[in-house]
Amino acid sequence: AQTVTQSQPEMSVQEAETVTLSCTYDTSESDYYLFWYKQPPSRQMILVIRQEAYKQQNATENRFSVNFQKAAKSFSLKISDSQLGDAAMYFCAFLASGAGSYQLTFGKGTKLSVIP
Amino acid sequence: AAGVIQSPRHLIKEKRETATLKCYPIPRHDTVYWYQQGPGQDPQFLISFYEKMQSDKGSIPDRFSAQQFSDYHSELNMSSLELGDSALYFCASRMGQGLAKNIQYFGAGTRLSVL
């Protein structure tokens, strides 16, 4: 079984500044994917970024990037030039891709506030 | 682009009633997942289907059942509803093959309130 831990229940950032959300995971799987999902007040689950475990290069998507440390089982999300629309709950999620149904295991989430 | 469609968006039921939630996956997606997100909680996996067959089962109560139909849409049937079933129910779909096979796309969710 996999576990995903987000140790920061809440974070805040000034508009235009940079913030990093932490995530650690525990697994015995060798083949897996990691994701960050954003859940704004509308409660829609929106995929922000994904990382394949076999890739050493950190994923980036515009202002969003990850710091993937496989040995440390750490997967943090960096948001640069924060915008008011980034305010949301952010969930880190794990998916084992070796076998099975590819279900997602989520962390408890980090609520990000953006201060104008 | 077409997204995952869930209906209804909101549902209010009394205790011990039944409810049916529907999910229409993205076209050509053959796998459907159901997740339950309680108030202030993270989403929890309930059940999944691949090519109309149940592929995995999570923390789904025996009072709940689900199926995937020939057109790939799925329905989650909930009976003997309890107050604790009040939650946001997400459906997600993915394509079983190809480069994007590990990406699940979520619907907007169905908010179920049990009174």
XYZ file of N, CA and C in Angstrom:
693
model
N 0.841 -1.191 0.000
C 0.000 0.000 0.000
C 0.880 1.247 0.000
N 0.346 2.271 -0.584
C 1.094 3.518 -0.680
C 0.525 4.530 0.314
N 1.372 5.409 0.783
C 0.902 6.533 1.591
C 1.482 7.817 1.022
N 0.713 8.866 1.103
C 1.127 10.185 0.638
C 0.917 11.164 1.784
N 1.955 11.925 2.090
C 1.894 12.833 3.225
C 2.154 14.260 2.782
N 1.231 15.130 3.105
C 1.412 16.560 2.894
C 1.416 17.197 4.275
N 2.560 17.692 4.678
C 2.752 18.130 6.058
C 2.299 19.549 6.315
N 1.902 20.254 5.279
C 1.480 21.654 5.416
C -0.019 21.767 5.170
N -0.835 21.798 6.196
C -2.287 21.912 5.968
C -2.654 23.218 5.273
N -1.925 24.292 5.595
C -2.220 25.590 4.997
C -0.914 26.321 4.684
N -0.953 27.066 3.589
C 0.176 27.916 3.214
C -0.388 29.207 2.662
N 0.425 30.261 2.729
C 0.023 31.510 2.110
C 1.213 32.093 1.363
N 0.909 32.891 0.353
C 1.964 33.498 -0.464
C 1.468 34.852 -0.953
N 2.374 35.797 -1.050
C 2.050 37.094 -1.622
C 1.931 36.939 -3.142
N 1.021 37.678 -3.686
C 0.875 37.694 -5.142
C 2.219 38.039 -5.768
N 2.541 37.314 -6.858
C 3.783 37.476 -7.633
C 5.002 36.808 -6.975
N 4.845 36.301 -5.772
C 5.955 35.612 -5.126
C 5.926 34.121 -5.448
N 6.919 33.416 -4.910
C 7.062 31.975 -5.148
C 6.750 31.200 -3.883
N 6.097 30.071 -4.049
C 5.770 29.226 -2.901
C 6.043 27.768 -3.262
N 6.440 27.002 -2.267
C 6.715 25.571 -2.475
C 5.854 24.744 -1.532
N 5.109 23.808 -2.104
C 4.271 22.897 -1.333
C 4.973 21.542 -1.250
N 4.988 20.966 -0.067
C 5.732 19.725 0.163
C 4.849 18.489 0.063
N 5.475 17.402 -0.359
C 4.793 16.117 -0.426
C 5.839 15.019 -0.291
N 5.579 14.065 0.557
C 6.412 12.871 0.622
C 5.516 11.662 0.461
N 6.113 10.569 0.038
C 5.316 9.372 -0.187
C 6.119 8.155 0.235
N 5.420 7.089 0.421
C 6.071 5.836 0.791
C 5.496 4.736 -0.082
N 6.352 3.969 -0.708
C 5.920 2.896 -1.579
C 7.040 1.889 -1.762
N 6.642 0.673 -2.090
C 7.614 -0.353 -2.461
C 7.601 -0.567 -3.968
N 6.745 0.163 -4.653
C 6.660 0.048 -6.103
C 7.874 0.697 -6.755
N 8.240 0.181 -7.915
C 9.369 0.765 -8.648
C 8.899 1.577 -9.845
N 7.668 1.324 -10.259
C 7.115 1.979 -11.438
C 5.881 2.766 -11.008
N 5.983 4.079 -11.032
C 4.846 4.866 -10.547
C 4.888 6.276 -11.116
N 3.784 6.979 -10.888
C 3.651 8.364 -11.307
C 3.223 9.193 -10.094
N 3.574 10.454 -10.152
C 3.177 11.396 -9.114
C 2.474 12.581 -9.769
N 1.489 13.097 -9.078
C 0.677 14.174 -9.630
C 0.440 15.250 -8.568
N 0.216 16.450 -9.052
C -0.377 17.500 -8.235
C -1.705 17.891 -8.890
N -2.770 17.839 -8.072
C -4.086 18.279 -8.502
C -4.459 19.526 -7.710
N -5.157 20.412 -8.375
C -5.642 21.649 -7.764
C -7.152 21.549 -7.630
N -7.659 21.940 -6.458
C -9.106 21.950 -6.246
C -9.518 23.332 -5.761
N -9.970 24.188 -6.668
C -10.422 25.532 -6.283
C -11.765 25.456 -5.563
N -12.286 26.588 -5.134
C -13.576 26.579 -4.422
C -14.711 25.914 -5.192
N -14.607 25.862 -6.505
C -15.624 25.172 -7.297
C -15.615 23.663 -7.055
N -14.563 23.169 -6.399
C -14.378 21.748 -6.049
C -13.981 20.879 -7.248
N -13.819 21.476 -8.416
C -13.347 20.723 -9.577
C -11.917 20.253 -9.304
N -11.575 19.039 -9.696
C -10.208 18.530 -9.560
C -9.482 18.754 -10.880
N -8.444 19.581 -10.830
C -7.731 19.976 -12.042
C -6.292 19.487 -11.958
N -5.857 18.770 -12.962
C -4.477 18.301 -12.996
C -3.537 19.476 -13.251
N -2.559 19.617 -12.377
C -1.585 20.702 -12.504
C -0.330 20.213 -13.216
N 0.200 19.079 -12.752
C 1.464 18.598 -13.279
C 1.639 17.130 -12.911
N 2.395 16.389 -13.710
C 2.663 14.996 -13.398
C 4.144 14.701 -13.613
N 4.616 13.654 -12.917
C 6.015 13.262 -12.985
C 6.092 11.748 -13.095
N 6.796 11.257 -14.093
C 7.042 9.828 -14.189
C 8.248 9.492 -13.330
N 8.158 8.454 -12.516
C 9.234 8.126 -11.582
C 10.525 7.747 -12.295
N 10.415 7.213 -13.514
C 11.620 6.774 -14.214
C 12.375 7.944 -14.848
N 11.769 9.115 -14.848
C 12.420 10.282 -15.437
C 13.157 11.072 -14.351
N 14.413 11.364 -14.596
C 15.174 12.145 -13.624
C 14.883 13.632 -13.738
N 14.509 14.062 -14.942
C 14.262 15.483 -15.151
C 12.961 15.887 -14.486
N 13.004 16.995 -13.771
C 11.808 17.492 -13.103
C 10.823 18.071 -14.112
N 9.542 17.761 -13.916
C 8.504 18.266 -14.809
C 8.255 19.754 -14.571
N 7.909 20.452 -15.625
C 7.523 21.858 -15.519
C 6.321 22.097 -16.423
N 5.451 22.986 -15.959
C 4.284 23.410 -16.735
C 4.085 24.895 -16.456
N 4.650 25.711 -17.334
C 4.547 27.155 -17.190
C 5.082 27.599 -15.824
N 4.221 28.154 -14.967
C 4.699 28.659 -13.673
C 4.842 27.563 -12.618
N 4.474 26.352 -12.966
C 4.493 25.240 -12.018
C 5.658 24.305 -12.336
N 6.385 23.936 -11.321
C 7.481 22.980 -11.496
C 7.543 22.101 -10.257
N 8.174 20.953 -10.414
C 8.320 20.049 -9.276
C 9.796 19.826 -8.984
N 10.052 19.451 -7.742
C 11.371 18.991 -7.323
C 11.177 17.542 -6.881
N 11.536 16.623 -7.758
C 11.334 15.203 -7.516
C 12.639 14.589 -7.031
N 12.630 14.118 -5.804
C 13.787 13.474 -5.209
C 13.409 12.017 -4.937
N 13.728 11.141 -5.880
C 13.245 9.762 -5.801
C 13.791 9.027 -4.584
N 15.065 9.184 -4.308
C 15.659 8.468 -3.175
C 15.022 8.908 -1.857
N 14.732 10.170 -1.764
C 14.117 10.703 -0.548
C 12.609 10.552 -0.565
N 12.034 10.094 -1.676
C 10.591 9.957 -1.854
C 9.888 11.275 -1.550
N 10.389 12.295 -2.202
C 9.867 13.638 -2.012
C 9.447 14.213 -3.363
N 8.353 14.971 -3.343
C 7.784 15.483 -4.592
C 7.133 16.826 -4.289
N 7.896 17.889 -4.323
C 7.364 19.198 -3.969
C 6.951 19.977 -5.214
N 6.002 20.868 -5.026
C 5.476 21.703 -6.108
C 5.885 23.146 -5.863
N 6.484 23.758 -6.857
C 6.846 25.168 -6.777
C 5.964 25.959 -7.718
N 5.348 26.989 -7.159
C 4.513 27.883 -7.950
C 5.229 29.229 -7.995
N 5.589 29.645 -9.176
C 6.280 30.921 -9.358
C 5.289 31.998 -9.778
N 5.622 33.260 -9.450
C 4.772 34.380 -9.857
C 3.306 34.083 -9.497
N 3.070 33.804 -8.241
C 1.737 33.386 -7.794
C 0.662 34.393 -8.180
N -0.469 33.858 -8.587
C -1.601 34.676 -8.986
C -2.801 34.377 -8.095
N -3.720 35.323 -8.052
C -4.896 35.145 -7.198
C -5.650 33.861 -7.551
N -5.643 33.512 -8.816
C -6.334 32.307 -9.264
C -5.669 31.019 -8.832
N -4.487 31.122 -8.250
C -3.815 29.917 -7.755
C -4.349 29.497 -6.384
N -5.112 30.357 -5.763
C -5.673 30.026 -4.448
C -6.587 28.816 -4.577
N -6.268 27.781 -3.842
C -6.999 26.511 -3.961
C -6.444 25.516 -2.956
N -7.086 24.351 -2.897
C -6.520 23.208 -2.193
C -5.688 22.439 -3.204
N -4.484 22.070 -2.801
C -3.606 21.314 -3.674
C -3.383 19.924 -3.087
N -3.645 18.923 -3.919
C -3.470 17.537 -3.500
C -2.322 16.907 -4.266
N -1.440 16.261 -3.544
C -0.410 15.425 -4.124
C -1.003 14.023 -4.256
N -0.717 13.337 -5.350
C -1.310 12.025 -5.567
C -0.290 11.068 -6.168
N -0.458 9.802 -5.824
C 0.445 8.731 -6.245
C -0.333 7.715 -7.063
N 0.319 7.174 -8.088
C -0.302 6.135 -8.900
C 0.753 5.090 -9.223
N 0.486 3.845 -8.844
C 1.382 2.742 -9.165
C 1.009 2.213 -10.529
N 1.947 2.190 -11.443
C 1.609 1.832 -12.816
C 2.077 0.449 -13.238
N 2.639 -0.311 -12.299
C 3.125 -1.629 -12.695
C 2.007 -2.601 -13.011
N 0.984 -2.599 -12.203
C -0.141 -3.516 -12.403
C -1.343 -2.982 -11.657
N -2.510 -3.547 -11.950
C -3.688 -3.118 -11.226
C -4.459 -2.045 -11.973
N -5.320 -1.383 -11.259
C -6.275 -0.495 -11.899
C -5.796 0.946 -12.001
N -4.615 1.245 -11.523
C -4.091 2.606 -11.629
C -4.925 3.590 -10.811
N -5.341 3.172 -9.639
C -6.096 4.108 -8.791
C -5.155 5.113 -8.156
N -5.675 6.290 -7.884
C -4.903 7.355 -7.265
C -5.022 7.293 -5.739
N -3.889 7.521 -5.088
C -3.861 7.697 -3.636
C -3.475 9.138 -3.370
N -4.313 9.859 -2.630
C -4.122 11.283 -2.405
C -3.553 11.558 -1.014
N -2.836 12.679 -0.915
C -2.488 13.224 0.388
C -3.672 13.993 0.942
N -3.509 14.536 2.149
C -4.612 15.237 2.806
C -4.836 16.637 2.256
N -3.901 17.125 1.483
C -4.075 18.419 0.847
C -3.420 19.567 1.591
N -3.095 20.605 0.832
C -2.572 21.866 1.379
C -3.423 22.992 0.828
N -3.979 23.778 1.730
C -4.800 24.912 1.309
C -3.907 26.117 1.092
N -3.852 26.600 -0.137
C -3.002 27.727 -0.484
C -3.843 28.987 -0.604
N -3.428 30.005 0.132
C -4.047 31.327 0.032
C -3.067 32.264 -0.656
N -3.570 33.125 -1.521
C -2.744 34.100 -2.210
C -3.169 35.491 -1.748
N -2.212 36.220 -1.206
C -2.492 37.530 -0.623
C -2.219 38.626 -1.639
N -3.201 39.455 -1.921
C -3.004 40.511 -2.946
C -1.963 41.531 -2.508
N -12.655 20.899 -25.782
C -12.547 19.442 -25.713
C -13.568 18.886 -24.740
N -14.067 17.696 -25.065
C -15.069 17.082 -24.210
C -14.434 16.685 -22.892
N -15.219 16.826 -21.809
C -14.745 16.447 -20.492
C -15.612 15.357 -19.915
N -15.300 14.942 -18.712
C -16.098 13.948 -18.017
C -17.368 14.635 -17.510
N -18.493 14.043 -17.803
C -19.774 14.616 -17.410
C -20.387 13.797 -16.286
N -20.758 14.479 -15.229
C -21.421 13.797 -14.117
C -22.804 14.412 -13.903
N -23.739 13.542 -13.604
C -25.080 14.037 -13.293
C -25.698 13.191 -12.190
N -26.536 13.786 -11.347
C -26.749 15.232 -11.292
C -25.579 15.940 -10.605
N -25.562 17.230 -10.619
C -24.509 17.966 -9.927
C -24.773 18.033 -8.435
N -26.023 18.096 -8.088
C -26.411 18.145 -6.679
C -27.565 17.175 -6.462
N -27.574 16.550 -5.296
C -28.615 15.577 -4.987
C -28.879 15.629 -3.495
N -30.150 15.747 -3.147
C -30.527 15.742 -1.740
C -31.438 14.550 -1.506
N -31.080 13.738 -0.526
C -31.848 12.538 -0.220
C -32.084 12.453 1.287
N -33.087 11.667 1.630
C -33.342 11.371 3.034
C -32.618 10.077 3.407
N -32.406 9.902 4.707
C -31.822 8.633 5.187
C -32.651 7.460 4.704
N -31.957 6.408 4.390
C -32.550 5.136 3.951
C -33.073 5.169 2.512
N -32.976 6.304 1.856
C -33.346 6.358 0.445
C -32.216 5.812 -0.425
N -32.500 5.758 -1.734
C -31.490 5.322 -2.683
C -31.118 6.477 -3.601
N -29.941 6.380 -4.194
C -29.468 7.406 -5.119
C -28.685 6.746 -6.241
N -28.772 7.340 -7.425
C -27.994 6.865 -8.572
C -27.239 8.026 -9.161
N -25.929 7.873 -9.219
C -25.062 8.891 -9.807
C -24.575 8.373 -11.150
N -24.520 9.284 -12.122
C -24.109 8.875 -13.465
C -22.835 9.580 -13.887
N -22.079 8.881 -14.715
C -20.802 9.405 -15.190
C -20.646 9.060 -16.668
N -20.336 10.075 -17.457
C -20.092 9.878 -18.884
C -18.631 10.247 -19.146
N -17.792 9.256 -19.447
C -16.360 9.532 -19.608
C -16.066 10.296 -20.891
N -14.844 10.750 -20.971
C -14.371 11.399 -22.187
C -14.434 10.377 -23.330
N -14.858 10.769 -24.520
C -14.909 9.824 -25.638
C -13.584 9.092 -25.843
N -13.684 7.793 -26.074
C -12.546 6.874 -26.277
C -11.834 6.504 -24.977
N -12.279 7.022 -23.860
C -11.740 6.555 -22.579
C -12.489 5.299 -22.166
N -11.734 4.254 -21.808
C -12.351 2.968 -21.522
C -12.330 2.611 -20.035
N -11.770 3.480 -19.228
C -11.633 3.189 -17.797
C -12.273 4.301 -16.981
N -13.053 3.900 -16.003
C -13.767 4.856 -15.155
C -13.463 4.571 -13.690
N -13.297 5.619 -12.930
C -13.033 5.526 -11.494
C -14.087 6.330 -10.742
N -14.428 5.859 -9.561
C -15.279 6.608 -8.642
C -14.498 6.891 -7.364
N -14.569 8.153 -6.932
C -13.925 8.585 -5.693
C -14.970 9.294 -4.828
N -14.784 9.181 -3.532
C -15.650 9.866 -2.566
C -14.802 10.849 -1.770
N -15.252 12.100 -1.707
C -14.529 13.111 -0.929
C -15.453 13.680 0.134
N -15.232 13.270 1.373
C -15.999 13.806 2.485
C -15.590 15.233 2.787
N -16.378 15.939 3.584
C -16.067 17.342 3.932
C -14.674 17.471 4.543
N -13.847 18.321 3.956
C -12.503 18.545 4.469
C -11.555 17.371 4.313
N -11.926 16.410 3.496
C -11.107 15.204 3.325
C -10.486 15.145 1.930
N -9.565 14.215 1.760
C -9.028 13.957 0.432
C -9.906 12.911 -0.242
N -9.885 12.854 -1.555
C -10.694 11.855 -2.268
C -10.229 10.433 -1.952
N -11.197 9.561 -1.753
C -10.915 8.161 -1.473
C -11.462 7.310 -2.620
N -10.656 6.386 -3.086
C -11.035 5.520 -4.202
C -12.129 4.555 -3.772
N -13.166 4.458 -4.592
C -14.257 3.522 -4.322
C -14.168 2.277 -5.199
N -14.178 2.490 -6.520
C -14.267 1.366 -7.441
C -13.865 1.844 -8.832
N -13.423 0.888 -9.663
C -13.046 1.236 -11.028
C -13.510 0.155 -12.000
N -13.634 0.574 -13.252
C -14.065 -0.328 -14.318
C -13.190 -0.126 -15.544
N -12.864 -1.246 -16.176
C -12.123 -1.211 -17.429
C -12.855 -2.087 -18.421
N -13.188 -1.526 -19.550
C -13.900 -2.273 -20.587
C -15.109 -3.016 -20.004
N -15.884 -2.279 -19.214
C -17.160 -2.746 -18.674
C -17.029 -3.821 -17.591
N -15.815 -4.109 -17.186
C -15.609 -5.066 -16.104
C -15.006 -4.341 -14.908
N -15.415 -4.743 -13.707
C -14.822 -4.162 -12.507
C -13.344 -4.510 -12.463
N -12.497 -3.513 -12.290
C -11.062 -3.760 -12.308
C -10.441 -3.679 -10.919
N -11.042 -2.900 -10.026
C -10.494 -2.795 -8.685
C -11.578 -2.244 -7.754
N -11.394 -2.535 -6.491
C -12.367 -2.118 -5.503
C -11.638 -1.525 -4.321
N -12.115 -0.383 -3.856
C -11.494 0.253 -2.704
C -12.421 0.216 -1.524
N -12.561 1.343 -0.860
C -13.365 1.400 0.360
C -14.822 1.669 0.054
N -15.410 0.840 -0.769
C -16.810 1.022 -1.149
C -17.695 0.189 -0.235
N -18.693 0.811 0.386
C -19.590 0.054 1.274
C -20.394 -0.976 0.480
N -20.806 -2.024 1.159
C -21.620 -3.056 0.503
C -22.954 -2.501 0.021
N -23.390 -1.386 0.598
C -24.664 -0.768 0.195
C -24.555 -0.090 -1.177
N -23.327 0.065 -1.633
C -23.097 0.719 -2.926
C -22.777 -0.339 -3.976
N -23.218 -0.084 -5.177
C -22.825 -0.933 -6.302
C -22.617 -0.026 -7.507
N -21.924 -0.536 -8.484
C -21.651 0.267 -9.666
C -21.499 -0.649 -10.865
N -21.643 -0.070 -12.027
C -21.396 -0.816 -13.246
C -21.024 0.145 -14.365
N -20.413 -0.432 -15.385
C -20.090 0.319 -16.587
C -20.834 -0.315 -17.744
N -21.456 0.497 -18.546
C -22.326 0.008 -19.607
C -21.585 -0.064 -20.941
N -22.293 -0.575 -21.948
C -21.664 -0.809 -23.253
C -21.177 0.484 -23.902
N -21.797 1.619 -23.548
C -21.332 2.894 -24.102
C -20.275 3.541 -23.199
N -19.796 2.798 -22.223
C -18.734 3.186 -21.291
C -19.178 4.134 -20.184
N -20.422 4.573 -20.208
C -20.826 5.380 -19.074
C -20.976 4.476 -17.850
N -20.913 5.081 -16.692
C -20.972 4.298 -15.459
C -22.019 4.893 -14.518
N -22.561 4.039 -13.689
C -23.516 4.480 -12.679
C -23.128 3.921 -11.325
N -23.226 4.772 -10.323
C -22.967 4.386 -8.935
C -24.320 4.380 -8.226
N -24.717 3.215 -7.751
C -25.988 3.066 -7.066
C -25.758 2.954 -5.570
N -26.459 3.777 -4.839
C -26.262 3.847 -3.404
C -27.599 3.593 -2.725
N -27.644 2.614 -1.838
C -28.899 2.288 -1.169
C -28.756 2.480 0.335
N -29.918 2.506 1.007
C -29.953 2.677 2.474
C -29.024 3.807 2.907
N -29.204 4.961 2.295
C -28.297 6.086 2.531
C -28.219 6.454 4.006
N -27.021 6.796 4.409
C -26.742 7.219 5.777
C -26.218 8.641 5.748
N -26.302 9.312 6.900
C -25.814 10.695 6.991
C -24.355 10.782 6.554
N -23.589 9.776 6.908
C -22.161 9.771 6.581
C -21.857 9.614 5.106
N -22.871 9.343 4.304
C -22.648 9.243 2.852
C -22.630 10.617 2.194
N -22.977 11.646 2.946
C -22.931 13.005 2.402
C -21.496 13.333 2.021
N -21.296 13.622 0.765
C -19.939 13.833 0.256
C -20.021 14.313 -1.180
N -18.848 14.626 -1.705
C -18.702 14.931 -3.121
C -18.205 13.660 -3.790
N -18.912 13.211 -4.804
C -18.548 11.981 -5.499
C -17.993 12.349 -6.879
N -16.754 11.970 -7.082
C -16.100 12.250 -8.352
C -16.058 10.997 -9.210
N -16.208 11.232 -10.480
C -15.901 10.222 -11.473
C -14.692 10.723 -12.251
N -13.821 9.821 -12.594
C -12.664 10.163 -13.416
C -12.546 9.116 -14.521
N -12.003 9.523 -15.643
C -11.808 8.558 -16.709
C -10.403 8.682 -17.284
N -9.958 7.609 -17.908
C -8.659 7.639 -18.576
C -8.698 6.713 -19.774
N -7.753 6.945 -20.656
C -7.589 6.086 -21.814
C -6.657 4.959 -21.417
N -7.048 3.730 -21.726
C -6.270 2.589 -21.272
C -4.942 2.407 -21.960
N -4.738 3.058 -23.086
C -3.510 2.887 -23.835
C -2.944 4.239 -24.221
N -1.709 4.226 -24.614
C -1.105 5.449 -25.126
C -0.333 6.224 -24.074
N 0.251 7.310 -24.516
C 1.128 8.094 -23.645
C 0.388 8.699 -22.462
N -0.897 8.959 -22.618
C -1.651 9.609 -21.544
C -2.393 8.609 -20.680
N -2.022 7.327 -20.746
C -2.826 6.316 -20.066
C -2.808 6.447 -18.564
N -1.842 7.173 -18.005
C -1.781 7.304 -16.558
C -2.447 8.564 -16.040
N -3.066 9.328 -16.908
C -3.709 10.565 -16.493
C -5.203 10.331 -16.333
N -5.696 10.650 -15.146
C -7.129 10.578 -14.897
C -7.713 11.982 -14.970
N -8.790 12.103 -15.716
C -9.476 13.378 -15.857
C -10.769 13.313 -15.056
N -10.949 14.310 -14.218
C -12.068 14.298 -13.294
C -13.265 15.079 -13.820
N -14.455 14.584 -13.470
C -15.662 15.345 -13.671
C -15.811 16.389 -12.576
N -16.864 17.171 -12.682
C -17.083 18.249 -11.711
C -17.628 17.735 -10.383
N -18.021 16.468 -10.354
C -18.494 15.877 -9.111
C -19.998 16.001 -8.914
N -20.522 15.092 -8.107
C -21.917 15.165 -7.665
C -21.898 15.363 -6.161
N -22.520 16.434 -5.719
C -22.595 16.696 -4.272
C -23.855 16.057 -3.728
N -23.665 15.042 -2.905
C -24.791 14.328 -2.293
C -24.958 14.783 -0.847
N -26.149 15.212 -0.532
C -26.483 15.576 0.846
C -27.562 14.624 1.328
N -27.298 13.961 2.442
C -28.272 13.043 3.036
C -28.801 13.688 4.315
N -30.105 13.891 4.350
C -30.722 14.596 5.483
C -31.393 13.630 6.453
